[in-house]
Short mmCIF file of C-alpha atoms in Angstrom, two decimals:
data_model
loop_
_atom_site.label_atom_id
_atom_site.label_comp_id
_atom_site.label_asym_id
_atom_site.label_seq_id
_atom_site.Cartn_x
_atom_site.Cartn_y
_atom_site.Cartn_z
CA MET W 22 -0.01 0.01 -0.01
CA GLN W 23 1.17 3.50 -0.74
CA VAL W 24 -0.28 6.93 -0.07
CA GLU W 25 1.10 10.20 -1.37
CA PHE W 26 0.33 13.30 0.66
CA ASP W 27 1.37 16.91 1.06
CA ALA W 28 3.72 17.31 4.00
CA THR W 29 3.69 21.12 3.85
CA PRO W 30 1.62 21.51 7.02
CA TRP W 31 4.19 19.48 8.91
CA PHE W 32 7.05 21.62 7.62
CA GLU W 33 5.16 24.78 8.50
CA THR W 34 4.94 23.84 12.18
CA ALA W 35 7.94 21.59 12.86
CA ASP W 36 10.82 23.09 14.75
CA ALA W 37 14.17 23.58 13.03
CA ARG W 38 15.96 20.84 14.97
CA THR W 39 13.35 18.23 13.96
CA ILE W 40 13.52 19.22 10.28
CA VAL W 41 17.34 19.03 10.32
CA LEU W 42 17.12 15.60 11.96
CA LEU W 43 14.73 14.47 9.24
CA SER W 44 17.23 15.54 6.57
CA ARG W 45 20.00 13.62 8.35
CA LYS W 46 17.84 10.51 8.35
CA ASN W 47 17.75 10.60 4.56
CA TRP W 48 14.32 12.26 4.62
CA SER W 49 12.70 9.06 5.89
CA VAL W 50 10.99 8.95 9.28
CA PRO W 51 7.53 7.86 10.41
CA TRP W 52 6.80 10.91 12.54
CA VAL W 53 6.07 13.18 9.58
CA ALA W 54 3.05 10.99 8.70
CA ASP W 55 2.19 10.55 12.37
CA GLY W 56 1.97 14.32 12.73
CA LEU W 57 -0.46 14.67 9.82
CA GLU W 58 -2.66 11.62 9.94
CA ALA W 59 -5.39 13.18 12.14
CA ARG W 60 -5.74 16.31 9.97
CA PRO W 61 -8.77 16.77 7.75
CA GLY W 62 -7.95 15.70 4.20
CA TYR W 63 -5.49 13.05 5.31
CA GLU W 64 -7.96 10.22 5.75
CA ALA W 65 -6.12 7.89 3.33
CA LEU W 66 -2.91 8.43 5.29
CA HIS W 67 -4.75 7.70 8.53
CA GLU W 68 -6.12 4.46 7.09
CA LEU W 69 -2.70 3.33 5.94
CA ILE W 70 -1.15 4.02 9.35
CA ARG W 71 -4.05 2.28 11.10
CA TYR W 72 -3.57 -0.77 8.90
CA ALA W 73 0.15 -0.81 9.58
CA ARG W 74 -0.34 -0.53 13.34
CA ASP W 75 -3.36 -2.77 13.77
CA ARG W 76 -2.60 -5.49 11.27
CA LEU W 77 1.03 -5.54 10.20
CA GLU W 78 2.62 -4.99 13.64
CA MET W 79 0.81 -8.06 14.94
CA GLU W 80 2.06 -10.12 12.01
CA THR W 81 5.70 -9.02 12.40
CA ARG W 82 6.18 -9.51 16.14
CA GLU W 83 8.48 -12.45 15.38
CA ASP W 84 10.82 -10.09 13.50
CA PRO W 85 10.69 -6.61 15.04
CA SER W 86 13.42 -5.40 12.67
CA TRP W 87 10.93 -5.52 9.80
CA ALA W 88 9.41 -2.11 9.36
CA THR W 89 5.62 -2.12 9.02
CA PHE W 90 5.47 1.49 7.92
CA GLU W 91 7.78 4.07 6.49
CA CYS W 92 7.39 7.65 5.38
CA ARG W 93 9.71 9.14 2.77
CA VAL W 94 9.77 12.86 2.05
CA ASP W 95 11.01 14.11 -1.30
CA GLY W 96 14.26 15.72 -0.10
CA ASN W 97 14.67 17.95 -3.17
CA GLY W 98 11.12 19.20 -2.88
CA ALA W 99 11.47 19.74 0.86
CA THR W 100 14.73 21.64 0.43
CA ALA W 101 13.18 23.84 -2.29
CA TRP W 102 10.19 24.58 -0.04
CA LEU W 103 12.49 25.37 2.88
CA ASP W 104 14.55 27.71 0.65
CA ARG W 105 11.41 29.73 -0.04
CA HIS W 106 9.65 29.57 3.33
CA ARG W 107 12.22 28.76 6.02
CA PRO W 108 15.60 29.68 4.55
CA ASP W 109 17.41 29.58 7.91
CA ILE W 110 16.61 25.84 8.16
CA ALA W 111 17.61 25.21 4.56
CA ALA W 112 20.93 26.86 5.20
CA GLU W 113 21.50 24.80 8.34
CA ILE W 114 20.77 21.58 6.42
CA ARG W 115 23.33 22.56 3.77
CA ARG W 116 25.93 23.33 6.39
CA TYR W 117 25.87 19.69 7.58
CA ALA W 118 25.34 18.00 4.21
#
């Protein structure tokens, strides 16, 4: 299963440290989706996360290293958005890249 969604609301409210950490984790962390799933308009995302938690986690208890859910952010798109809207964070990300 796959759901594409707009992560802009997350980037608008996340603190700089968390966004920099996301970039250092190769733009792939579950908490971006976790932070958006309850918002109106993100029902498909909520259903995917619910399925991963309620169904897949139970099936993978024997191998906890198997990820039941992942969220990947388009790093180029995120960096471009940050350049326009939060340039201080974009600059910090580039400093450590």
